[in-house]
Amino acid sequence: MVKSLQGKSIILGITGGIAAYKAAALTSKLTQKGAKVHVIMTASAKQFITELTLQSLSKQRVFSDTFQERDPSSISHIDLADSADLVLIAPATANIIAKMAHGLADDMLSTTLLAVTAPIMVAPAMNVHMYQHPAVISNMDTLYKRGVQFIEPGEGQLACGYVGKGRLEEPETIVKVVENFFVRQQEKESGPLTGKKIVITAGGTVERIDPVRYISNDSSGKMGFALARAARAMGAEVTLIAARTDEAPPLDPAIHLVRVESAQDMYEAVMDRWTDCDIMVKAAAVADYRPRQSSESKIKKSGDTLTLELVKTTDILESLGKNKDKQFLIGFAAETGNAEFYARDKLIRKNLDLVVANDVTLEGAGFGTDTNIVKVYDIEGLVLDLPLASKDEVARQVLRLAADRVAGALL
Ligand code: PMT
C-alpha cells in the first residue's frame, strides 16, 4: 500500500517548550506515513527531549548545531533547506515565531528557515497570555501575510497551570493537516487547469473626482477572490488584478496580485497580460463612466449645485473580445432585470466564450454577499444554472466549465 507521505521530505523544527515531548510522537507518525523526517532542534528543545529519541524514531541524523558539519562536501542547512518539501515547526515557541518574523538567523533552525523555499507550517505552543501578547500576535500576522500556515493551538489545561489556548495541537491532527496539504498540492500539480495561465479581475474600480472623493460601486471583491482561489486549487498559474475591495485578497503566495485603482489602470494591467494568458475572467465591476477631469486638489464647496461631466471609460472586455486569439474569455453581467437578455447581449457583443449572469436584486446574489445565484450562457444558450451557492462553489463550477472547454479545444 502506498503511504500517504511516501517520498516527501519534511524538516521538523522542534523548539524549546514542554510540548517538545509530543514531537516524538509526531516524528514517529510522519515517518510511519512514509515521510523522510529531518529533525532540527534548538538548544532549548534539547532540554526537553533528546536527540537520540528523535534520531531513533526518524532513522535520520538530527541537527542542532550549525557548525557541526560532518560532511566537508556539503553545507547542512543549505542542503536540508533545498531538499525540503515542507517545513513544520512543532512546537513553535514565541521566540522562534519572533525570530522568523524578523529574519534572525543565530542557530541551525533559524538559519535553515531563511534558506528554505518550501512552504512552512507553524504549530505554536505557549502559555495563553504569551499567545495573546500583542507582540506574538503581530509576529504571527507578519508570518501569515508571508504565506506561513498556522496550525492553531488547542484549548485546555496548559503545563503552566492555566487553562486556555496555547496547547500544541495533537500529533494525529498535525499529521492530518500535513497529509491534506500534500493532497491539495497534488491537486494543484495535476488539476484541470495545471499549466494554464489565468487572469482574474476583482473588485470595483475607483474613478477619482479629486484627491479625497471618487465614484465607485459595491463590489467587495469576494467573487473575484473566490475565482482566484479556485483557479489556484485547480492548478492554474493565477494573476489577480484587483481594484478597490472590502476583503483582504487570498494569501497564497502563488497567486500573483496586481493592485489597480481606475478602469484605465485595470485596462492597462489586463492588456499587459492578455497575449500570454489562456483564460481571462472579468469578475470586476468596472466603471462605465469617469469624471472628465479629476481635480489635483480638493474641490472647495461653492454654489448650490456642482455638475460633474462624465465620459465613457474603455470597455476592457469588449477590447479583449475584439483581440481574441487562443484565449478563453469569460465575462460577468450584473443585472437588475432581464438578466438573460442583457447577459446574452454582452456575450455576443463582446465576443465572449461564457457569460456569468447574476441578477443582483435576488437575495443572496451579487455584491458583498458570500453567496451568489448565477446562470451561465455560451453562444448556444444556458449551460449552467446555479441556484444559491457559495461564491467558492460558483467559482469552482464556472472554472470547471472553462477547463473542460479549453481542454476540449486542444484535442
Ligand atoms: O465583488 P462582489 O461583491 O463579490 O460582487 C460580485 C459582482 C456582482 C461584482 C460580480 O459577480 C459581477 O457581476 N461582476 C461584473 C459587474 C459588472 O461590471 O457588470 P457589467 O454588466 O457592468 O459589465 C459586464 C462585463 O464587462 C463585466 O465582466 C465587466 O468586468 C466588464 N466591463 C465593464 C465595463 C468596462 N468598462 N470594462 C469591462 O471590462
CSV table of C-alpha atoms and ligand atoms in Angstrom, one decimal:
chain,number,residue,atom,x,y,z
A,1,MET,CA,0.0,0.0,0.0
A,2,VAL,CA,1.4,3.4,-0.9
A,3,LYS,CA,1.9,5.5,2.2
A,4,SER,CA,0.3,9.0,2.2
A,5,LEU,CA,3.6,10.8,2.8
A,6,GLN,CA,5.8,8.5,0.7
A,7,GLY,CA,8.7,10.4,-0.9
A,8,LYS,CA,8.1,13.6,1.0
A,9,SER,CA,10.9,15.3,2.7
A,10,ILE,CA,9.9,17.2,5.8
A,11,ILE,CA,12.0,19.3,8.1
A,12,LEU,CA,10.6,19.1,11.6
A,13,GLY,CA,11.8,22.1,13.6
A,14,ILE,CA,11.5,21.4,17.4
A,15,THR,CA,11.8,24.4,19.7
A,16,GLY,CA,12.1,24.6,23.5
A,17,GLY,CA,8.7,24.2,25.2
A,18,ILE,CA,7.3,21.4,27.3
A,19,ALA,CA,5.2,20.3,24.3
A,20,ALA,CA,8.5,19.2,22.7
A,21,TYR,CA,7.8,15.8,24.1
A,22,LYS,CA,4.9,15.5,21.7
A,23,ALA,CA,7.4,15.9,18.8
A,24,ALA,CA,8.5,12.3,19.4
A,25,ALA,CA,5.0,11.0,18.5
A,26,LEU,CA,4.8,13.4,15.6
A,27,THR,CA,8.2,12.3,14.2
A,28,SER,CA,7.1,8.7,14.6
A,29,LYS,CA,3.7,9.2,12.9
A,30,LEU,CA,5.2,11.2,10.0
A,31,THR,CA,7.9,8.6,9.5
A,32,GLN,CA,5.3,5.7,9.6
A,33,LYS,CA,3.3,7.6,6.8
A,34,GLY,CA,6.4,7.4,4.6
A,35,ALA,CA,7.9,10.8,5.1
A,36,LYS,CA,11.7,11.3,5.4
A,37,VAL,CA,11.8,13.5,8.6
A,38,HIS,CA,14.8,15.7,9.2
A,39,VAL,CA,14.7,16.9,12.7
A,40,ILE,CA,16.3,20.2,13.6
A,41,MET,CA,16.3,21.0,17.3
A,42,THR,CA,17.1,24.3,19.1
A,43,ALA,CA,19.3,24.3,22.1
A,44,SER,CA,16.3,24.8,24.4
A,45,ALA,CA,14.4,21.9,22.8
A,46,LYS,CA,17.2,19.6,23.9
A,47,GLN,CA,16.4,20.5,27.5
A,48,PHE,CA,13.0,18.7,27.0
A,49,ILE,CA,13.8,15.8,24.7
A,50,THR,CA,16.9,14.1,23.5
A,51,GLU,CA,18.4,14.0,20.0
A,52,LEU,CA,18.8,10.2,20.4
A,53,THR,CA,15.0,9.8,20.8
A,54,LEU,CA,14.3,11.7,17.6
A,55,GLN,CA,17.1,10.1,15.7
A,56,SER,CA,15.8,6.6,16.6
A,57,LEU,CA,12.3,7.5,15.6
A,58,SER,CA,13.1,9.3,12.3
A,59,LYS,CA,16.0,7.0,11.4
A,60,GLN,CA,17.8,10.1,10.3
A,61,ARG,CA,20.6,12.3,11.6
A,62,VAL,CA,19.2,15.0,13.9
A,63,PHE,CA,20.6,18.5,13.5
A,64,SER,CA,21.1,21.2,16.2
A,65,ASP,CA,24.5,22.8,15.7
A,66,THR,CA,25.1,24.9,12.6
A,67,PHE,CA,28.8,24.5,12.9
A,68,GLN,CA,28.9,20.7,13.3
A,69,GLU,CA,29.5,20.0,9.6
A,70,ARG,CA,30.3,16.2,9.4
A,71,ASP,CA,30.4,16.1,5.6
A,72,PRO,CA,33.0,18.6,4.1
A,73,SER,CA,31.3,18.4,0.7
A,74,SER,CA,28.1,20.0,1.8
A,75,ILE,CA,26.6,22.7,4.0
A,76,SER,CA,23.9,21.1,6.1
A,77,HIS,CA,21.5,23.9,6.5
A,78,ILE,CA,21.5,24.7,2.7
A,79,ASP,CA,21.2,21.0,1.7
A,80,LEU,CA,18.4,20.5,4.2
A,81,ALA,CA,16.6,23.6,3.0
A,82,ASP,CA,17.0,22.6,-0.7
A,83,SER,CA,15.7,19.1,-0.2
A,84,ALA,CA,12.6,20.0,1.9
A,85,ASP,CA,9.0,19.6,0.5
A,86,LEU,CA,7.7,21.1,3.7
A,87,VAL,CA,8.9,22.7,6.9
A,88,LEU,CA,6.9,22.0,10.0
A,89,ILE,CA,7.8,23.8,13.3
A,90,ALA,CA,6.1,21.9,16.2
A,91,PRO,CA,6.1,23.0,18.9
A,92,ALA,CA,6.8,26.6,17.9
A,93,THR,CA,7.7,28.9,20.8
A,94,ALA,CA,7.1,32.7,20.9
A,95,ASN,CA,10.8,33.0,20.4
A,96,ILE,CA,11.1,31.1,17.1
A,97,ILE,CA,8.0,32.9,15.8
A,98,ALA,CA,9.6,36.3,16.6
A,99,LYS,CA,12.9,35.2,15.0
A,100,MET,CA,11.1,34.1,11.9
A,101,ALA,CA,9.1,37.3,11.7
A,102,HIS,CA,12.3,39.4,11.9
A,103,GLY,CA,14.6,37.2,9.9
A,104,LEU,CA,17.1,36.3,12.6
A,105,ALA,CA,19.4,33.5,11.9
A,106,ASP,CA,21.5,32.6,15.0
A,107,ASP,CA,21.2,28.8,15.2
A,108,MET,CA,20.7,25.8,12.9
A,109,LEU,CA,16.9,26.1,12.7
A,110,SER,CA,16.5,29.8,12.2
A,111,THR,CA,19.3,29.8,9.6
A,112,THR,CA,17.7,26.9,7.7
A,113,LEU,CA,14.4,28.7,7.8
A,114,LEU,CA,15.9,31.6,5.9
A,115,ALA,CA,17.3,29.3,3.3
A,116,VAL,CA,14.1,27.4,2.7
A,117,THR,CA,11.9,28.0,-0.3
A,118,ALA,CA,9.4,25.2,0.6
A,119,PRO,CA,6.1,26.0,2.3
A,120,ILE,CA,6.3,26.5,6.1
A,121,MET,CA,3.8,25.3,8.7
A,122,VAL,CA,3.9,26.5,12.3
A,123,ALA,CA,2.2,24.8,15.3
A,124,PRO,CA,2.5,27.2,18.2
A,125,ALA,CA,2.5,26.1,21.8
A,126,MET,CA,2.9,28.5,24.7
A,127,ASN,CA,1.2,30.0,27.8
A,128,VAL,CA,-2.2,31.5,27.0
A,129,HIS,CA,-1.1,35.1,27.9
A,130,MET,CA,2.0,34.7,25.7
A,131,TYR,CA,-0.2,33.5,22.9
A,132,GLN,CA,-2.4,36.6,23.2
A,133,HIS,CA,0.5,39.1,23.6
A,134,PRO,CA,0.4,41.8,21.0
A,135,ALA,CA,4.0,41.2,20.0
A,136,VAL,CA,3.3,37.5,19.4
A,137,ILE,CA,0.0,38.3,17.5
A,138,SER,CA,1.9,40.9,15.4
A,139,ASN,CA,4.7,38.4,14.6
A,140,MET,CA,2.2,35.7,13.6
A,141,ASP,CA,0.4,38.2,11.5
A,142,THR,CA,3.6,39.1,9.7
A,143,LEU,CA,4.3,35.4,9.0
A,144,TYR,CA,0.7,34.7,7.9
A,145,LYS,CA,0.9,37.6,5.4
A,146,ARG,CA,4.1,36.0,4.1
A,147,GLY,CA,2.3,32.8,3.4
A,148,VAL,CA,3.2,30.8,6.5
A,149,GLN,CA,0.4,28.4,7.5
A,150,PHE,CA,-0.5,28.1,11.2
A,151,ILE,CA,-1.9,25.0,13.0
A,152,GLU,CA,-3.7,26.7,15.8
A,153,PRO,CA,-3.1,25.5,19.3
A,154,GLY,CA,-5.9,23.8,21.1
A,155,GLU,CA,-7.5,24.9,24.3
A,156,GLY,CA,-7.2,23.1,27.6
A,157,GLN,CA,-5.0,22.6,30.6
A,158,LEU,CA,-1.6,24.1,30.0
A,159,ALA,CA,1.7,22.9,31.6
A,160,CYS,CA,1.9,26.3,33.3
A,161,GLY,CA,-1.3,25.6,35.2
A,162,TYR,CA,-3.5,27.9,33.2
A,163,VAL,CA,-6.5,26.7,31.2
A,164,GLY,CA,-6.8,28.3,27.8
A,165,LYS,CA,-5.5,28.4,24.2
A,166,GLY,CA,-1.8,27.5,23.8
A,167,ARG,CA,-1.6,23.7,23.9
A,168,LEU,CA,0.2,22.2,20.9
A,169,GLU,CA,-2.3,20.5,18.6
A,170,GLU,CA,-2.3,16.8,19.0
A,171,PRO,CA,0.2,14.9,16.7
A,172,GLU,CA,-2.6,13.0,14.9
A,173,THR,CA,-4.3,16.3,13.9
A,174,ILE,CA,-1.0,17.8,12.8
A,175,VAL,CA,-0.3,14.8,10.7
A,176,LYS,CA,-3.8,15.1,9.1
A,177,VAL,CA,-3.1,18.8,8.3
A,178,VAL,CA,0.2,17.8,6.7
A,179,GLU,CA,-1.5,15.0,4.6
A,180,ASN,CA,-4.2,17.4,3.5
A,181,PHE,CA,-1.5,19.9,2.5
A,182,PHE,CA,0.1,17.4,0.2
A,183,VAL,CA,-3.2,16.3,-1.2
A,184,ARG,CA,-4.1,19.9,-2.1
A,185,GLN,CA,-0.6,20.3,-3.6
A,186,GLN,CA,-1.1,17.2,-5.7
A,187,GLU,CA,-4.4,18.7,-7.0
A,188,LYS,CA,-2.6,21.8,-7.9
A,189,GLU,CA,0.0,19.9,-9.8
A,190,SER,CA,-2.4,17.7,-11.7
A,191,GLY,CA,-5.6,19.7,-11.6
A,192,PRO,CA,-7.7,20.5,-14.6
A,193,LEU,CA,-6.1,23.9,-15.0
A,194,THR,CA,-2.5,22.8,-14.5
A,195,GLY,CA,-0.2,24.6,-16.9
A,196,LYS,CA,-2.8,27.2,-17.7
A,197,LYS,CA,-2.3,30.9,-17.2
A,198,ILE,CA,-5.4,32.6,-15.9
A,199,VAL,CA,-6.0,36.2,-15.2
A,200,ILE,CA,-8.9,37.2,-12.9
A,201,THR,CA,-10.2,40.7,-12.2
A,202,ALA,CA,-11.9,41.6,-8.9
A,203,GLY,CA,-13.4,44.5,-7.0
A,204,GLY,CA,-14.8,47.8,-8.1
A,205,THR,CA,-12.8,50.5,-9.9
A,206,VAL,CA,-12.3,53.9,-8.4
A,207,GLU,CA,-12.7,57.0,-10.6
A,208,ARG,CA,-11.3,60.0,-8.9
A,209,ILE,CA,-13.2,63.3,-8.7
A,210,ASP,CA,-10.4,64.9,-6.6
A,211,PRO,CA,-7.8,63.5,-4.1
A,212,VAL,CA,-10.5,62.8,-1.5
A,213,ARG,CA,-13.6,61.8,-3.5
A,214,TYR,CA,-14.3,59.2,-6.0
A,215,ILE,CA,-17.0,57.3,-7.9
A,216,SER,CA,-17.0,53.5,-7.3
A,217,ASN,CA,-19.5,50.7,-6.8
A,218,ASP,CA,-20.5,48.0,-4.3
A,219,SER,CA,-18.2,45.2,-5.4
A,220,SER,CA,-16.4,43.6,-2.4
A,221,GLY,CA,-14.0,41.5,-4.4
A,222,LYS,CA,-15.4,38.3,-2.9
A,223,MET,CA,-16.4,36.8,-6.3
A,224,GLY,CA,-13.1,37.5,-7.9
A,225,PHE,CA,-11.1,36.3,-4.9
A,226,ALA,CA,-13.1,33.0,-4.9
A,227,LEU,CA,-12.3,32.6,-8.5
A,228,ALA,CA,-8.6,33.1,-7.8
A,229,ARG,CA,-8.6,30.6,-5.0
A,230,ALA,CA,-10.5,28.0,-7.1
A,231,ALA,CA,-8.2,28.5,-10.1
A,232,ARG,CA,-5.2,28.0,-7.9
A,233,ALA,CA,-6.7,24.9,-6.4
A,234,MET,CA,-7.2,23.6,-9.9
A,235,GLY,CA,-3.5,24.1,-10.7
A,236,ALA,CA,-3.6,27.3,-12.7
A,237,GLU,CA,-0.9,30.0,-12.7
A,238,VAL,CA,-3.1,32.8,-11.3
A,239,THR,CA,-2.8,36.6,-11.8
A,240,LEU,CA,-5.3,38.5,-9.8
A,241,ILE,CA,-5.9,42.1,-10.8
A,242,ALA,CA,-7.8,43.7,-8.0
A,243,ALA,CA,-9.3,47.2,-7.8
A,244,ARG,CA,-10.9,48.5,-4.5
A,245,THR,CA,-12.1,45.6,-2.4
A,246,ASP,CA,-13.6,45.2,1.1
A,247,GLU,CA,-12.0,41.9,1.6
A,248,ALA,CA,-8.3,41.0,2.0
A,249,PRO,CA,-7.1,39.2,-1.1
A,250,PRO,CA,-6.1,35.5,-0.9
A,251,LEU,CA,-2.8,35.0,0.9
A,252,ASP,CA,-1.5,32.3,-1.4
A,253,PRO,CA,2.0,33.4,-2.5
A,254,ALA,CA,1.3,31.5,-5.7
A,255,ILE,CA,-1.4,34.0,-6.6
A,256,HIS,CA,0.2,37.0,-8.2
A,257,LEU,CA,-1.6,40.1,-7.0
A,258,VAL,CA,-1.7,43.3,-9.0
A,259,ARG,CA,-3.5,46.2,-7.4
A,260,VAL,CA,-5.1,48.8,-9.6
A,261,GLU,CA,-7.4,51.8,-9.0
A,262,SER,CA,-9.2,53.1,-12.0
A,263,ALA,CA,-10.8,51.5,-15.1
A,264,GLN,CA,-7.9,52.8,-17.1
A,265,ASP,CA,-5.3,51.2,-14.7
A,266,MET,CA,-7.2,47.9,-15.0
A,267,TYR,CA,-7.3,48.2,-18.8
A,268,GLU,CA,-3.5,48.6,-18.9
A,269,ALA,CA,-2.9,45.8,-16.3
A,270,VAL,CA,-5.2,43.4,-18.2
A,271,MET,CA,-3.8,44.3,-21.7
A,272,ASP,CA,-0.2,43.7,-20.4
A,273,ARG,CA,-1.1,40.1,-19.7
A,274,TRP,CA,-3.6,39.3,-22.5
A,275,THR,CA,-1.2,37.8,-25.1
A,276,ASP,CA,0.2,35.4,-22.6
A,277,CYS,CA,-3.0,34.3,-21.0
A,278,ASP,CA,-5.1,31.2,-21.6
A,279,ILE,CA,-8.2,32.2,-19.6
A,280,MET,CA,-9.4,35.6,-18.6
A,281,VAL,CA,-12.2,36.1,-16.1
A,282,LYS,CA,-13.6,39.6,-15.7
A,283,ALA,CA,-15.5,39.5,-12.4
A,284,ALA,CA,-14.6,43.1,-11.6
A,285,ALA,CA,-17.2,45.8,-11.6
A,286,VAL,CA,-15.7,48.3,-13.9
A,287,ALA,CA,-16.9,51.9,-14.1
A,288,ASP,CA,-18.6,52.7,-17.4
A,289,TYR,CA,-18.0,56.4,-16.9
A,290,ARG,CA,-15.4,58.5,-15.1
A,291,PRO,CA,-15.2,62.2,-14.4
A,292,ARG,CA,-13.9,64.1,-17.5
A,293,GLN,CA,-11.5,65.9,-15.2
A,294,SER,CA,-10.0,64.8,-11.9
A,295,SER,CA,-9.0,67.8,-9.8
A,296,GLU,CA,-5.5,67.8,-8.4
A,297,SER,CA,-6.7,69.5,-5.2
A,298,LYS,CA,-9.8,69.1,-3.1
A,299,ILE,CA,-12.8,70.8,-4.8
A,300,LYS,CA,-14.0,73.5,-2.4
A,301,LYS,CA,-17.7,73.9,-1.6
A,302,SER,CA,-19.2,76.8,-3.6
A,303,GLY,CA,-22.7,77.4,-5.1
A,304,ASP,CA,-25.7,75.2,-4.6
A,305,THR,CA,-25.0,72.7,-7.3
A,306,LEU,CA,-22.0,71.1,-8.8
A,307,THR,CA,-22.0,69.5,-12.2
A,308,LEU,CA,-19.7,66.6,-12.9
A,309,GLU,CA,-19.2,65.8,-16.5
A,310,LEU,CA,-18.6,62.1,-17.1
A,311,VAL,CA,-17.0,60.4,-20.0
A,312,LYS,CA,-17.1,56.8,-21.1
A,313,THR,CA,-14.3,54.5,-19.9
A,314,THR,CA,-12.8,52.0,-22.3
A,315,ASP,CA,-14.8,48.7,-22.2
A,316,ILE,CA,-12.0,46.3,-21.3
A,317,LEU,CA,-14.0,43.2,-22.0
A,318,GLU,CA,-15.1,44.4,-25.4
A,319,SER,CA,-11.5,45.3,-26.3
A,320,LEU,CA,-10.4,41.8,-25.3
A,321,GLY,CA,-13.2,40.2,-27.3
A,322,LYS,CA,-12.0,42.1,-30.4
A,323,ASN,CA,-8.5,40.9,-30.0
A,324,LYS,CA,-9.2,37.3,-29.1
A,325,ASP,CA,-6.7,34.8,-30.3
A,326,LYS,CA,-6.4,31.5,-28.4
A,327,GLN,CA,-7.7,33.0,-25.1
A,328,PHE,CA,-10.9,31.8,-23.4
A,329,LEU,CA,-12.8,34.8,-22.3
A,330,ILE,CA,-15.4,34.9,-19.5
A,331,GLY,CA,-17.4,38.0,-18.6
A,332,PHE,CA,-19.8,38.7,-15.8
A,333,ALA,CA,-23.1,40.5,-16.1
A,334,ALA,CA,-24.5,42.2,-13.0
A,335,GLU,CA,-28.1,42.9,-13.9
A,336,THR,CA,-31.2,44.2,-12.1
A,337,GLY,CA,-33.8,42.8,-14.5
A,338,ASN,CA,-33.9,40.9,-17.8
A,339,ALA,CA,-30.7,39.2,-16.8
A,340,GLU,CA,-30.8,36.6,-19.6
A,341,PHE,CA,-31.4,39.2,-22.3
A,342,TYR,CA,-28.7,41.6,-21.2
A,343,ALA,CA,-26.2,38.8,-20.4
A,344,ARG,CA,-26.6,37.2,-23.8
A,345,ASP,CA,-26.4,40.5,-25.5
A,346,LYS,CA,-23.0,41.1,-23.7
A,347,LEU,CA,-21.8,37.6,-24.7
A,348,ILE,CA,-22.4,38.3,-28.4
A,349,ARG,CA,-21.4,42.0,-28.5
A,350,LYS,CA,-18.2,41.4,-26.5
A,351,ASN,CA,-17.3,38.1,-28.2
A,352,LEU,CA,-17.2,36.1,-25.0
A,353,ASP,CA,-16.9,32.3,-24.6
A,354,LEU,CA,-19.0,32.4,-21.5
A,355,VAL,CA,-21.0,35.0,-19.6
A,356,VAL,CA,-22.0,34.6,-16.0
A,357,ALA,CA,-25.2,36.4,-15.3
A,358,ASN,CA,-26.1,37.4,-11.8
A,359,ASP,CA,-29.3,39.2,-11.0
A,360,VAL,CA,-28.1,41.4,-8.2
A,361,THR,CA,-31.6,42.1,-7.0
A,362,LEU,CA,-32.0,38.5,-5.7
A,363,GLU,CA,-31.5,37.8,-2.0
A,364,GLY,CA,-28.0,36.2,-1.6
A,365,ALA,CA,-26.8,37.2,-5.1
A,366,GLY,CA,-24.4,39.8,-6.4
A,367,PHE,CA,-22.5,42.5,-4.4
A,368,GLY,CA,-20.9,41.9,-1.0
A,369,THR,CA,-22.5,38.5,-0.2
A,370,ASP,CA,-20.7,35.3,0.4
A,371,THR,CA,-23.2,33.5,-1.9
A,372,ASN,CA,-24.3,34.1,-5.5
A,373,ILE,CA,-27.1,32.9,-7.8
A,374,VAL,CA,-25.9,32.6,-11.4
A,375,LYS,CA,-26.8,31.4,-14.8
A,376,VAL,CA,-24.0,30.8,-17.3
A,377,TYR,CA,-24.5,31.1,-21.1
A,378,ASP,CA,-22.5,30.3,-24.1
A,379,ILE,CA,-23.4,31.1,-27.7
A,380,GLU,CA,-25.8,28.2,-27.8
A,381,GLY,CA,-27.7,29.2,-24.6
A,382,LEU,CA,-27.9,28.2,-21.0
A,383,VAL,CA,-25.0,25.9,-19.9
A,384,LEU,CA,-25.1,26.1,-16.1
A,385,ASP,CA,-27.9,27.1,-13.8
A,386,LEU,CA,-26.7,27.5,-10.2
A,387,PRO,CA,-29.3,28.4,-7.5
A,388,LEU,CA,-28.0,29.9,-4.3
A,389,ALA,CA,-24.4,28.6,-3.7
A,390,SER,CA,-21.3,29.9,-2.0
A,391,LYS,CA,-19.1,32.1,-4.2
A,392,ASP,CA,-16.4,29.5,-3.8
A,393,GLU,CA,-18.7,26.9,-5.3
A,394,VAL,CA,-19.8,29.2,-8.1
A,395,ALA,CA,-16.2,29.8,-8.8
A,396,ARG,CA,-15.4,26.1,-8.9
A,397,GLN,CA,-18.3,25.3,-11.3
A,398,VAL,CA,-17.6,28.2,-13.7
A,399,LEU,CA,-13.9,27.3,-13.9
A,400,ARG,CA,-14.7,23.6,-14.4
A,401,LEU,CA,-16.8,24.6,-17.3
A,402,ALA,CA,-14.0,26.7,-18.7
A,403,ALA,CA,-11.4,23.9,-18.0
A,404,ASP,CA,-13.5,21.3,-19.9
A,405,ARG,CA,-13.9,23.6,-22.9
A,406,VAL,CA,-10.3,24.7,-23.0
A,407,ALA,CA,-9.2,21.0,-22.8
A,408,GLY,CA,-11.7,20.1,-25.5
A,409,ALA,CA,-10.5,22.8,-27.8
A,410,LEU,CA,-7.0,21.4,-27.6
A,411,LEU,CA,-8.0,17.9,-28.6
B,1,PMT,O1,-17.3,41.6,-5.8
B,1,PMT,P1,-18.5,41.0,-5.2
B,1,PMT,O2,-19.1,41.8,-4.0
B,1,PMT,O3,-18.3,39.6,-4.8
B,1,PMT,O4,-19.7,41.1,-6.3
B,1,PMT,C1,-19.6,40.3,-7.4
B,1,PMT,C2,-20.0,41.0,-8.7
B,1,PMT,C3,-21.5,41.3,-8.6
B,1,PMT,C4,-19.3,42.3,-8.8
B,1,PMT,C5,-19.7,40.1,-9.9
B,1,PMT,O5,-20.4,38.9,-9.7
B,1,PMT,C6,-20.1,40.7,-11.2
B,1,PMT,O6,-21.2,40.6,-11.7
B,1,PMT,N1,-19.1,41.4,-11.9
B,1,PMT,C7,-19.4,42.2,-13.1
B,1,PMT,C8,-20.0,43.5,-12.7
B,1,PMT,C9,-20.2,44.4,-13.9
B,1,PMT,O7,-19.5,45.4,-14.1
B,1,PMT,O8,-21.1,44.0,-14.7
B,1,PMT,P2,-21.4,44.8,-16.1
B,1,PMT,O9,-22.6,44.1,-16.6
B,1,PMT,O10,-21.5,46.3,-15.8
B,1,PMT,O11,-20.2,44.5,-17.0
B,1,PMT,C10,-20.1,43.4,-17.9
B,1,PMT,C11,-18.7,42.9,-18.0
B,1,PMT,O12,-17.9,43.9,-18.7
B,1,PMT,C12,-18.1,42.6,-16.7
B,1,PMT,O13,-17.3,41.4,-16.9
B,1,PMT,C13,-17.1,43.8,-16.5
B,1,PMT,O14,-15.9,43.4,-15.8
B,1,PMT,C14,-16.8,44.2,-17.9
B,1,PMT,N2,-16.5,45.6,-18.1
B,1,PMT,C15,-17.5,46.5,-17.9
B,1,PMT,C16,-17.2,47.9,-18.1
B,1,PMT,C17,-15.9,48.2,-18.6
B,1,PMT,N3,-15.6,49.5,-18.8
B,1,PMT,N4,-15.0,47.3,-18.8
B,1,PMT,C18,-15.3,46.0,-18.6
B,1,PMT,O15,-14.4,45.1,-18.8
